[in-house]
Coordinates of C-alpha atoms and ligand atoms in Angstrom, one line a residue:
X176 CA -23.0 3.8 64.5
X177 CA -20.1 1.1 64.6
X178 CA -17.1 2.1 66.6
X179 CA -14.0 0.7 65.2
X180 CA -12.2 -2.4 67.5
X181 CA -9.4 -1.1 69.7
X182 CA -5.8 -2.0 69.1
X183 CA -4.5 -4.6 71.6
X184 CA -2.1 -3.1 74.4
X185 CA 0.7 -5.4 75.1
X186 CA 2.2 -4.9 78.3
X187 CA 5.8 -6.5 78.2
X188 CA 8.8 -7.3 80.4
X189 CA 11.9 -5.0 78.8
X190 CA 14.2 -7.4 81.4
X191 CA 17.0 -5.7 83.6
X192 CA 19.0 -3.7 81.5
X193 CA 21.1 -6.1 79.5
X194 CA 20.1 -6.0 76.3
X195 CA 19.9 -10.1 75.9
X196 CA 17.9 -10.6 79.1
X197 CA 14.2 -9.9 77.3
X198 CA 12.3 -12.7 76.1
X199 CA 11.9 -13.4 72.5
X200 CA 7.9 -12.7 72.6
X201 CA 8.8 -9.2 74.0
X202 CA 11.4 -8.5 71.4
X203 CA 8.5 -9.7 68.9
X204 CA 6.0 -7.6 70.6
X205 CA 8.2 -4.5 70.1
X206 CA 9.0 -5.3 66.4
X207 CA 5.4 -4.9 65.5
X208 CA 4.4 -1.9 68.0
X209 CA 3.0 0.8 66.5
X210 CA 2.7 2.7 69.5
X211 CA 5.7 2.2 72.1
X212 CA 5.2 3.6 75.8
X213 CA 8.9 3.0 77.6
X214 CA 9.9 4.1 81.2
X215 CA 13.5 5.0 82.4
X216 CA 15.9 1.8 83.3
X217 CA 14.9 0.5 79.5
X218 CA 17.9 -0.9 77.2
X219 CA 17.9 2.1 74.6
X220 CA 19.4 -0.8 72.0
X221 CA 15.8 -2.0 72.5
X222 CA 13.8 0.9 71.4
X223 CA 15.6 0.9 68.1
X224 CA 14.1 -3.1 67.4
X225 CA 10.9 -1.2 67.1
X226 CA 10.0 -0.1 63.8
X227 CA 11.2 3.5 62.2
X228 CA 7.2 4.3 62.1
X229 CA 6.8 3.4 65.7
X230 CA 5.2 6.5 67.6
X231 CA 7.5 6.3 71.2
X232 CA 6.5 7.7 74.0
X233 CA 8.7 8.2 77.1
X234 CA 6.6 8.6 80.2
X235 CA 9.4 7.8 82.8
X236 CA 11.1 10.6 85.1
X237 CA 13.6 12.5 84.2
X238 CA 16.2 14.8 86.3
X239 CA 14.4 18.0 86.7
X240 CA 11.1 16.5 85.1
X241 CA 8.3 14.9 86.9
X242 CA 6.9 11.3 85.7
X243 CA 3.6 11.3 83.7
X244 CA 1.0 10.8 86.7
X245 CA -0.2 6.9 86.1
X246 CA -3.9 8.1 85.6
X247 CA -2.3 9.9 82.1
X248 CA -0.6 6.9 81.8
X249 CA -3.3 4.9 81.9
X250 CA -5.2 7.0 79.8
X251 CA -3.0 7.5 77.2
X252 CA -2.7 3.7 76.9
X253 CA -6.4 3.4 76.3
X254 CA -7.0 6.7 73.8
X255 CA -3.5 5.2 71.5
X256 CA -5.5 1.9 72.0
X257 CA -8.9 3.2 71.0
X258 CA -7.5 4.4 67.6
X259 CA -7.3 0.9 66.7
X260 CA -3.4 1.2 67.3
X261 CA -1.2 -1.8 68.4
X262 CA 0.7 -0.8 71.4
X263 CA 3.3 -1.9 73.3
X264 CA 3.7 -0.6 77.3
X265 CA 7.6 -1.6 77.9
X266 CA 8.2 -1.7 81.3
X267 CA 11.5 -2.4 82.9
X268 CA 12.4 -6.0 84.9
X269 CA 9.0 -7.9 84.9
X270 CA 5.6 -5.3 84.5
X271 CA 4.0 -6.7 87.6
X272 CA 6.8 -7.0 89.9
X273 CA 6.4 -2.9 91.5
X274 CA 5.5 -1.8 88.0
X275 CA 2.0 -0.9 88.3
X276 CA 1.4 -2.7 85.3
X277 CA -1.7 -4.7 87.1
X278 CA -3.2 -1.0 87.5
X279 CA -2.7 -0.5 83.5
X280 CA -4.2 -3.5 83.1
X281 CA -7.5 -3.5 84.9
X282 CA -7.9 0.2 83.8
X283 CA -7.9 -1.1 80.2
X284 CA -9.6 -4.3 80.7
X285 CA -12.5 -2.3 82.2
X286 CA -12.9 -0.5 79.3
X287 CA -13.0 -3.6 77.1
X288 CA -9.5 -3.4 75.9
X289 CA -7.7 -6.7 74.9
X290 CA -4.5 -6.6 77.3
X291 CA -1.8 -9.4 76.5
X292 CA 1.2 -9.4 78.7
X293 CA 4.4 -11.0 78.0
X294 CA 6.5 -11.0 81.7
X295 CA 9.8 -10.2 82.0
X296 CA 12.9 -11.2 84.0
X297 CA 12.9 -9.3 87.1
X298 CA 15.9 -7.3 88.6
X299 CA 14.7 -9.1 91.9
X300 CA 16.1 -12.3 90.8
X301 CA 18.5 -11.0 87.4
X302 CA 20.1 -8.5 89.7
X303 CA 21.3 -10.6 92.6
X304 CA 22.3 -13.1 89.8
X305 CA 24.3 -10.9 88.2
X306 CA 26.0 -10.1 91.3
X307 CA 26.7 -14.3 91.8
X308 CA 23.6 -14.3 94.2
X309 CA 21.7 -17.3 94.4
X310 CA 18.2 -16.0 95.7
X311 CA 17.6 -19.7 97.2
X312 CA 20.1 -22.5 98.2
X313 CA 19.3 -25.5 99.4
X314 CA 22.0 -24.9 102.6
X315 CA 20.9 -21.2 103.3
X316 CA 17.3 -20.1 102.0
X317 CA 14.2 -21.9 101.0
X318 CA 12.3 -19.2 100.4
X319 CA 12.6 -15.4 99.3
X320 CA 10.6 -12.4 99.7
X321 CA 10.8 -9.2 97.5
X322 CA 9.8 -5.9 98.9
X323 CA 9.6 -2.4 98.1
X324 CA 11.8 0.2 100.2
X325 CA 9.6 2.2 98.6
X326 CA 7.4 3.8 101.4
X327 CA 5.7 7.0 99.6
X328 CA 4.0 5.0 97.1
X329 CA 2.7 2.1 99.5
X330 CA -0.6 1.9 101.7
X331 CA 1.6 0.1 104.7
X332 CA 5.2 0.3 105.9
X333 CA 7.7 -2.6 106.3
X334 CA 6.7 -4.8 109.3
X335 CA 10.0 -5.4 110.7
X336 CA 9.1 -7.8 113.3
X337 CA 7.7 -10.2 110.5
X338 CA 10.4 -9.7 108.4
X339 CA 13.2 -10.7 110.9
X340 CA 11.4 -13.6 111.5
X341 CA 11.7 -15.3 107.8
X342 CA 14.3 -17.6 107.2
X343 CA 14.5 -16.8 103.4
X344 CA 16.5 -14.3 101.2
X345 CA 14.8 -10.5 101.6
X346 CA 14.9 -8.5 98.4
X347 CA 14.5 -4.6 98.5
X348 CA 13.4 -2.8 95.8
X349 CA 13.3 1.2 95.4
X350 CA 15.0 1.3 98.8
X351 CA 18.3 2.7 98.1
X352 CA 17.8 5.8 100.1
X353 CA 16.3 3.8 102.4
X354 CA 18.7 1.5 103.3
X355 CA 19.5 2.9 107.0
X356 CA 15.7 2.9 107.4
X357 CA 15.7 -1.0 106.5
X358 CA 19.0 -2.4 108.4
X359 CA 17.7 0.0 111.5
X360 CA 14.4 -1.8 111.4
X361 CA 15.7 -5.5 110.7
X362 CA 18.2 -4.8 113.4
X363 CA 15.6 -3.4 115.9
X364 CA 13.7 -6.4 115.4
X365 CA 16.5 -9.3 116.2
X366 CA 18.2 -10.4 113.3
X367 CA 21.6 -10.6 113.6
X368 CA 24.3 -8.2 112.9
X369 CA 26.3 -10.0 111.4
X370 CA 23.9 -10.8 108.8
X371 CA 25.2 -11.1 105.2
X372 CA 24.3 -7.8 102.7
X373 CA 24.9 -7.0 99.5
X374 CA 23.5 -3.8 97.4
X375 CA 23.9 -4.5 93.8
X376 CA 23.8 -1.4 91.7
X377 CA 23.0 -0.8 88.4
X378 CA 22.5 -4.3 87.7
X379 CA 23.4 -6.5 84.4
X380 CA 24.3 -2.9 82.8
X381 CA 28.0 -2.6 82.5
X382 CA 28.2 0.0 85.4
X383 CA 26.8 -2.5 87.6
X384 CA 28.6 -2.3 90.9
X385 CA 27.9 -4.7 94.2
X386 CA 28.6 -3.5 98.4
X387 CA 28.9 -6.5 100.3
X388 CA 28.9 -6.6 104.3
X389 CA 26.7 -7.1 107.3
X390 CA 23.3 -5.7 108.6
X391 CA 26.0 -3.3 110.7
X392 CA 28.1 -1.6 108.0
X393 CA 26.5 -1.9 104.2
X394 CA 25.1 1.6 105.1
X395 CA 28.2 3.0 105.7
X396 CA 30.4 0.2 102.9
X397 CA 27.7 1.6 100.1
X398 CA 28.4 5.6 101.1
X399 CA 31.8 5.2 101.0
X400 CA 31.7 3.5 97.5
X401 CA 29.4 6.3 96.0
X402 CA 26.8 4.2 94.6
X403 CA 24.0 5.5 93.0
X404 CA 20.4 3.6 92.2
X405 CA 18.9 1.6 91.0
X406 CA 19.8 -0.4 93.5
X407 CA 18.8 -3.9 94.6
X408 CA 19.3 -4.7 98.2
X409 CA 19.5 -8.7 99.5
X410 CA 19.9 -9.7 102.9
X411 CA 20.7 -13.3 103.7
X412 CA 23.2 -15.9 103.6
X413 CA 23.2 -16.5 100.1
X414 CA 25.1 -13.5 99.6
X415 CA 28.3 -15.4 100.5
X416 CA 27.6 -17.4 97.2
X417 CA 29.0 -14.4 95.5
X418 CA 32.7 -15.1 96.5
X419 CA 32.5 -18.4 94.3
X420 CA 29.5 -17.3 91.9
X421 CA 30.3 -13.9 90.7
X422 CA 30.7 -14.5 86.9
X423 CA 29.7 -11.0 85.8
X424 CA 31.5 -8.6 87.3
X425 CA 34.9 -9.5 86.5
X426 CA 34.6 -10.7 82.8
X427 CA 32.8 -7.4 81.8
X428 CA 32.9 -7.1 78.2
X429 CA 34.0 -3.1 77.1
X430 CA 31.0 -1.0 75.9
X431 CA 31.2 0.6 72.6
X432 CA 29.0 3.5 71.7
X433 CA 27.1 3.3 68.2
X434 CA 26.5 6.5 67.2
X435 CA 25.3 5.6 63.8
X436 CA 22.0 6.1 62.2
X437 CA 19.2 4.3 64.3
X438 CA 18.5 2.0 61.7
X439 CA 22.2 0.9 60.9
X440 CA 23.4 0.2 64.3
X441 CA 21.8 -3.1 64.3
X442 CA 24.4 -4.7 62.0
X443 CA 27.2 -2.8 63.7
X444 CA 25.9 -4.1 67.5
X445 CA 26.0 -7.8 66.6
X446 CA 29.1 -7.4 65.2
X447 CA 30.8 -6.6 68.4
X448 CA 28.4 -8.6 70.5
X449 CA 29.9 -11.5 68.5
X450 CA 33.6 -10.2 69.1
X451 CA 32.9 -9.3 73.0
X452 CA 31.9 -6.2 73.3
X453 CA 29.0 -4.5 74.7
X454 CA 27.2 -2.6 72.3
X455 CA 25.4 0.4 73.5
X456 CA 23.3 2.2 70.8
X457 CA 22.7 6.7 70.8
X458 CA 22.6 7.8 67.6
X459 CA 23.4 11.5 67.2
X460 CA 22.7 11.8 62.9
X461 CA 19.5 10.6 61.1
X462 CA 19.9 9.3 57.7
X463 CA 17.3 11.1 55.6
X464 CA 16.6 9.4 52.0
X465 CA 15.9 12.6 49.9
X466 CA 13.3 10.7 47.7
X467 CA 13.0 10.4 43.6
X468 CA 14.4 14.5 43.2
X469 CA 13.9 15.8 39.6
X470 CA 18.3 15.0 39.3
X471 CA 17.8 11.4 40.2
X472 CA 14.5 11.2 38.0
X473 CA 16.4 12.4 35.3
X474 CA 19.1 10.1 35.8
X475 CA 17.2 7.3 36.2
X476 CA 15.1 8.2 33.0
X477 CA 18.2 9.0 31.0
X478 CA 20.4 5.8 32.3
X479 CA 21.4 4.6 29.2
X480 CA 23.3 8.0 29.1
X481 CA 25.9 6.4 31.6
X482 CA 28.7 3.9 31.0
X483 CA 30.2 3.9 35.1
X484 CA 27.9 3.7 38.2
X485 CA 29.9 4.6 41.1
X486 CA 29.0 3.9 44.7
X487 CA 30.8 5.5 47.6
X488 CA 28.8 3.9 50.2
X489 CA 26.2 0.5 51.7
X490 CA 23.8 3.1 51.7
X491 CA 24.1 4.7 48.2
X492 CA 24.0 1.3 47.0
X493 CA 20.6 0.6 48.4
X494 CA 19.2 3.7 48.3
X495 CA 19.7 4.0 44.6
X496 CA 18.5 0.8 43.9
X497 CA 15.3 1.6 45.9
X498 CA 14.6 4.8 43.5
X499 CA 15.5 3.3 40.4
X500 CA 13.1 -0.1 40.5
X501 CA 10.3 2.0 42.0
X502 CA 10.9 4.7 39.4
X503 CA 10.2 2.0 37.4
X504 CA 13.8 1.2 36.2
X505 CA 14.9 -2.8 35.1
X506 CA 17.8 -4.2 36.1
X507 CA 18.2 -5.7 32.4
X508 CA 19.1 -1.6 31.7
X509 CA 22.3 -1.8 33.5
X510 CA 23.9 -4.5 31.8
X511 CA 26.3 -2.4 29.9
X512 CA 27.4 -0.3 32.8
X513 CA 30.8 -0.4 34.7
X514 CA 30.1 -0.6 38.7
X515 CA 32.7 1.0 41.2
X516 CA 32.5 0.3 45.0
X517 CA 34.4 2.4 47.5
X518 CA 35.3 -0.3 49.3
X519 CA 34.2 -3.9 50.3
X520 CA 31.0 -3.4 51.9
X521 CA 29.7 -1.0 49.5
X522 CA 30.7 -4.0 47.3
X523 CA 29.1 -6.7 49.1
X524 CA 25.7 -4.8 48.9
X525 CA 26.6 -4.4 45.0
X526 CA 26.7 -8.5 44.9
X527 CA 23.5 -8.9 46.8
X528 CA 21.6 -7.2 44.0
X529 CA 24.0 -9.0 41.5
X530 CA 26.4 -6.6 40.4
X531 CA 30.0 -7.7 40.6
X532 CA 31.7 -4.6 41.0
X533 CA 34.5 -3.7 38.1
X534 CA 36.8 -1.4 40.5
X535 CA 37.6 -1.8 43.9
X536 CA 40.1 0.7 45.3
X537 CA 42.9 -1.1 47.5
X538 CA 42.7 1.8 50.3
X539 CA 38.7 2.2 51.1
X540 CA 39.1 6.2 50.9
X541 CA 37.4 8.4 48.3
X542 CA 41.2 9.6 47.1
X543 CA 41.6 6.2 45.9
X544 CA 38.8 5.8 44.3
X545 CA 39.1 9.1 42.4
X546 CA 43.0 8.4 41.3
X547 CA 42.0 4.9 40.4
X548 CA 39.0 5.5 38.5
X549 CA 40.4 8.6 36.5
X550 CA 43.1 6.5 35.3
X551 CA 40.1 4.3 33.5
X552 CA 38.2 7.0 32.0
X553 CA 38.1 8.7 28.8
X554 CA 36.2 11.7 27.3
X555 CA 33.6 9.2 26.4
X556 CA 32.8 8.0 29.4
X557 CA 30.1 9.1 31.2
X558 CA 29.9 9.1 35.3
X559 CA 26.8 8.1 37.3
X560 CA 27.4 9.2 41.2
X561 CA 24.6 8.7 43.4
X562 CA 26.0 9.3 47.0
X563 CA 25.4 11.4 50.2
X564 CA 24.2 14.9 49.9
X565 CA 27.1 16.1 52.7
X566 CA 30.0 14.2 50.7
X567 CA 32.6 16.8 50.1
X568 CA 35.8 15.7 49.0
X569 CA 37.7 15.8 45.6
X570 CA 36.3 12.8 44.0
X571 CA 34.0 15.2 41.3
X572 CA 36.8 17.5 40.5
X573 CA 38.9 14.2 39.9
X574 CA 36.7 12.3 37.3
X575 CA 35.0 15.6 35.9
X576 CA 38.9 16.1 34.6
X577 CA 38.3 13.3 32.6
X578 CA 34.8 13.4 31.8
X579 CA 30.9 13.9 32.3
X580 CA 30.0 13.3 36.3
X581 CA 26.6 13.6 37.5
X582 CA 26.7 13.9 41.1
X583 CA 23.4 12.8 42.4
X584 CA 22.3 13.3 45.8
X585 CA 20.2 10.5 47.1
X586 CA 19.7 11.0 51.0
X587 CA 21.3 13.8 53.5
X588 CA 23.0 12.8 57.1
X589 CA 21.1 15.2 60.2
X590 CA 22.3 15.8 63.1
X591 CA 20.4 14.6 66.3
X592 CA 20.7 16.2 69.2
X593 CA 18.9 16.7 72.3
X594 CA 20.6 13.4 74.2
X595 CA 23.6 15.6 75.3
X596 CA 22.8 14.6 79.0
X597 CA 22.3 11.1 78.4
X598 CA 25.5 10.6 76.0
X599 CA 27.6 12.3 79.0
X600 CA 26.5 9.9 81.5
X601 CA 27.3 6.8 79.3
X602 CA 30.6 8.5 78.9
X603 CA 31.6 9.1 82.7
X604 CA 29.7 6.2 84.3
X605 CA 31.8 3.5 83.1
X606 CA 28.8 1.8 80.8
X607 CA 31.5 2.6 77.7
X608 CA 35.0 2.5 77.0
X609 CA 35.3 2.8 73.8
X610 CA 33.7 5.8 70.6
X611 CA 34.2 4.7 66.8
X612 CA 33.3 7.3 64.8
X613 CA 32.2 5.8 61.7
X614 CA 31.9 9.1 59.6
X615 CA 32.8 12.6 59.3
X616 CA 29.0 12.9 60.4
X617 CA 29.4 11.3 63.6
X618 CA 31.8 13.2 65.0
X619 CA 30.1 16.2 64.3
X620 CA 26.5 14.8 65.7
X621 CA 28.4 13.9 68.9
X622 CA 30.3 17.1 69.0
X623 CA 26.8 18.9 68.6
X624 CA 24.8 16.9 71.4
X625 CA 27.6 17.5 73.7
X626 CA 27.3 21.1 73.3
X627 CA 30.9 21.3 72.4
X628 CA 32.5 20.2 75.6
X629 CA 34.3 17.3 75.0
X630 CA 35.8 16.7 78.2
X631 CA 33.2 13.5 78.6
X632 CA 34.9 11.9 76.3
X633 CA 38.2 11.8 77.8
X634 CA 37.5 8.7 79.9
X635 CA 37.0 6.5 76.6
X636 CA 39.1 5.6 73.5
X637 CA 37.9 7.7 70.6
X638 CA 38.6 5.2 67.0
X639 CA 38.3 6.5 63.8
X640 CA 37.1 4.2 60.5
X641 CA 39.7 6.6 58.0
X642 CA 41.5 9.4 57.6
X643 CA 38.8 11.7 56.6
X644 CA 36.8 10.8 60.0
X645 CA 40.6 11.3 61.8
X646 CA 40.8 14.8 60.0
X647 CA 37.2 15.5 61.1
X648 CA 37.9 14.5 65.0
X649 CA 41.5 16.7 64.8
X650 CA 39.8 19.5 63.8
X651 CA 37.3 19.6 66.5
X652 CA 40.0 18.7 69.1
X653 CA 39.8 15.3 69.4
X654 CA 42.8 12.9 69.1
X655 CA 41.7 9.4 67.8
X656 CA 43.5 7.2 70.6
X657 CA 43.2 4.5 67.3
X658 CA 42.1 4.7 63.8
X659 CA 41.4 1.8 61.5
X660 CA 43.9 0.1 58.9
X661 CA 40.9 -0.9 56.7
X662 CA 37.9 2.1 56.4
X663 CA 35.8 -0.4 57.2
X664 CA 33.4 -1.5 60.5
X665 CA 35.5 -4.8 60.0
X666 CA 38.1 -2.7 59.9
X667 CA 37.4 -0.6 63.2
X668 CA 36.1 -4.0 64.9
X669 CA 39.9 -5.4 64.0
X670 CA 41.5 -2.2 66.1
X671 CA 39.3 -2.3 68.7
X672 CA 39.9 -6.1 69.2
X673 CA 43.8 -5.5 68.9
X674 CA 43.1 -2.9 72.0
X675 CA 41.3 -5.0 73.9
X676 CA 43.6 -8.2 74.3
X677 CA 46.4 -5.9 74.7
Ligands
SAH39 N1 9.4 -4.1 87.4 C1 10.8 -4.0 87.8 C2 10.9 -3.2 89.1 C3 10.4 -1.8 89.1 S1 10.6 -0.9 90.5 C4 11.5 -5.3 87.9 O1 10.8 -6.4 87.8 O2 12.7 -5.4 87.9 C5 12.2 -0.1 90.2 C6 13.2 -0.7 91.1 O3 13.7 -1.9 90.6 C7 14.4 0.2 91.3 O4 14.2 1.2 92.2 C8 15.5 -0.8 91.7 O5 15.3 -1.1 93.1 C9 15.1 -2.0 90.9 N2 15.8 -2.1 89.7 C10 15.3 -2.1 88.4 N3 16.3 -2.3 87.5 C11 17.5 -2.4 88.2 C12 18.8 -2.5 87.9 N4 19.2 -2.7 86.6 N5 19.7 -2.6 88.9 C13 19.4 -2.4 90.2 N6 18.1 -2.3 90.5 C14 17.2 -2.2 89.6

């Protein structure tokens, strides 16, 4: 009996926490994961690079919720592996730097598993960066040492004595509430109290936060400023680099929350990374294609029936197309059809297949369209409308006035919730200042996951793409602090850039 190869486990640096700082052979690795096994500190925006398919598997702890022991780890590594599966074990900073991934790794080599790994950039180095901390300098340090504060998990304690006696930078991992614990010992030992510290929280996220003082009073300096870990703690000289070299800190770019589908935030992200912002990605609704129903069949099958098409969104555009040319539709079918867009981008997708569109309402809001395309039609025409299941406006009333509308649904917007804890921390900890809700359906799916309480979001500025979206958030209780001239993501990206350099 042959036993089928196992899949190759790939165990890869996630960086940080800033969604740039992974290499390009992790962000590769992730694209073509099948499986994906992720611990806590991972850049959510990078989970969504993996495919819609991708089987992910969270294994890290949570609040009330214990870790997944690393034996299961381990072992669920090697059964996903042993279905022939490629999989991807995403671990945050660098895998081997306290991140057990050597254990993962000889566990799966001994059972003849092909292990690749693709390192990562370390918060031991990244994080004191990020706080304008040199971890060597030819004046200061000429070596460093990293170290886990961590004493639970390790075999031997620090040895003080040995420490005090290095001359380079010390780096202390997992030690945040261990910090008295490692000024008390590096004091006992002889080195100076006056010795530079810093604890950098939170690092190259945009809640990162950095204590500065001396072996004396960083215990007492990081208490009094509330911080919370992960934490990073460097003691040495170098730390006074940070007065000159702190470059993150105060040039922190505001964070926008995407709550769009998964699979459309990636546009929408390097959008605003281009324009300044921080884009941080938690999609509360799904976008659910509703497949070739006997409606669309029939409309498809019957198109010759039609002389408008009209699109009211990116999405109808493509999912429509999709149906209709694996429903085995030709383009060549088309040619005598009239093409409305809702607005520009709906448009622009229209001109990537090659369909200039023949109306265009100046105001990107279904009311438009309706007025403007009733005033074309007669009782001859004939309406194609292959939109959103949830779209509920007047637009059908409208045109059925004037003549035939079919009114196709082609895919229906779900709520997701379940990340109500998680969305309320990226609210309140500072990571983003600013919500655009980009549909009715967003508000909705954020309203949901948040269990109804909106008082999270009174620390951001909630922007609306249009009217309908405004309506939406009003009647839910939620002022839009801005709302978008054009009904466009161009159109919220102008607002929020307007807000930003005021
Ligand atoms: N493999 C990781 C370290 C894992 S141990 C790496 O190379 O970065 C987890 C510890 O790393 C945390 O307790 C904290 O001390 C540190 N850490 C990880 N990410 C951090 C961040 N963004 N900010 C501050 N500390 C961080």
């Amino acid at each position: 009996m042959s036993e089928a190869r196992p899949g190759k486990v790939y165990l890869v640096g996630a960086g940080p926490g800033d969604f740039g700082l992974i290499t390009l052979k992790g962000l590769e690795a992730i694209q073509q994961a099948e499986v994906l096994v992720y611990d806590r500190l991972i850049n959510e925006n990078l989970l969504y690079r993996a495919p819609e398919s991708t089987e992910k598997i969270y294994v890290g702890k949570q609040a009330a919720n214990h870790a997944l022991p690393q034996d299961q780890i381990n072992e669920l590594l090697y059964q996903k592996a042993l279905s022939g599966k490629t999989v991807v074990r995403l671990k945050g900073g660098d895998p081997y730097v306290f991140g057990r991934g050597g254990e993962e790794g000889i566990y799966l080599a001994e059972r003849g598993v092909p292990v690749e790994v693709v390192p990562g950039i370390t918060s031991s180095i990244a994080g004191p960066a990020y706080a304008g901390i040199p971890v060597t300098h030819r004046d200061w340090a000429s070596s460093f040492h990293v170290f886990t504060g961590n004493f639970k998990d390790e075999v031997r304690g620090l040895n003080f004595p040995n420490l005090a006696e290095l001359e380079g930078t010390l780096i202390f991992l997992m030690g945040f509430g261990n910090l008295p614990y490692i000024t008390q010992g590096l004091l006992g030992a002889g080195k100076p109290a006056a010795t530079p510290v810093a604890v950098v929280s939170h690092a190259t996220t945009n809640r990162q936060q950095t204590v500065t003082g001396t072996l004396s009073d960083i215990e007492q300096k990081v208490r009094e400023a509330g911080l919370t870990p992960p934490a990073i703690t460097i003691v040495g000289s170098v730390v006074s680099c940070r007065e000159q070299l702190n470059f993150f800190e105060p040039n922190r770019r505001p964070g926008v929350l995407i709550l769009r589908d998964a699979r459309q935030s990636s546009p929408f992200a390097a959008m605003l990374r281009e324009a300044g912002f921080r884009p941080v990605v938690s999609p509360v609704i799904k976008i659910e294609p509703l497949g070739l129903t006997p409606e669309l069949k029939d409309a498809i099958a019957n198109i010759g029936r039609y002389t408008w098409l009209v699109f009211t969104s990116p999405n109808g555009v493509s999912l429509f197309f999709r149906q209709f040319l694996a429903a085995g539709g030709d383009l060549r079918q088309l040619a005598g059809l009239k093409f409305a867009a809702i607005g520009k981008a709906t448009a622009a997708n229209l001109a990537n297949i090659g369909f200039t569109a023949d109306y265009v309402p100046n105001k990107q809001v279904s009311d438009s369209l309706a007025a403007g395309l009733a005033a074309q039609l007669t009782a001859a025409d004939c309406v194609l409308l292959p939109r959103s299941a949830i779209a509920n406006n007047a637009l059908v009333p409208t045109l059925a006035a004037k003549c035939r509308v079919d009114d196709v649904k082609l895919y229906d917007t779900k709520v997701q919730t379940g990340r109500g804890a998680e969305l309320k921390t990226l609210l309140t900890s500072g990571e983003v200042q600013y919500v655009p809700f980009t549909s009715a359906s967003t508000v909705d799916g954020l309203y949901q996951a948040l269990g109804g309480d909106l008082a999270p979001l009174d620390n951001v500025k909630c922007v609306a793409i249009g009217p309908v979206t405004a309506k939406r958030m009003r009647e839910l209780g939620l002022a839009p602090a801005l709302t978008a001239r054009e009904h466009s993501l161009d159109g919220v990206l102008a607002v929020l850039k307007e807000d930003m350099q005021a």
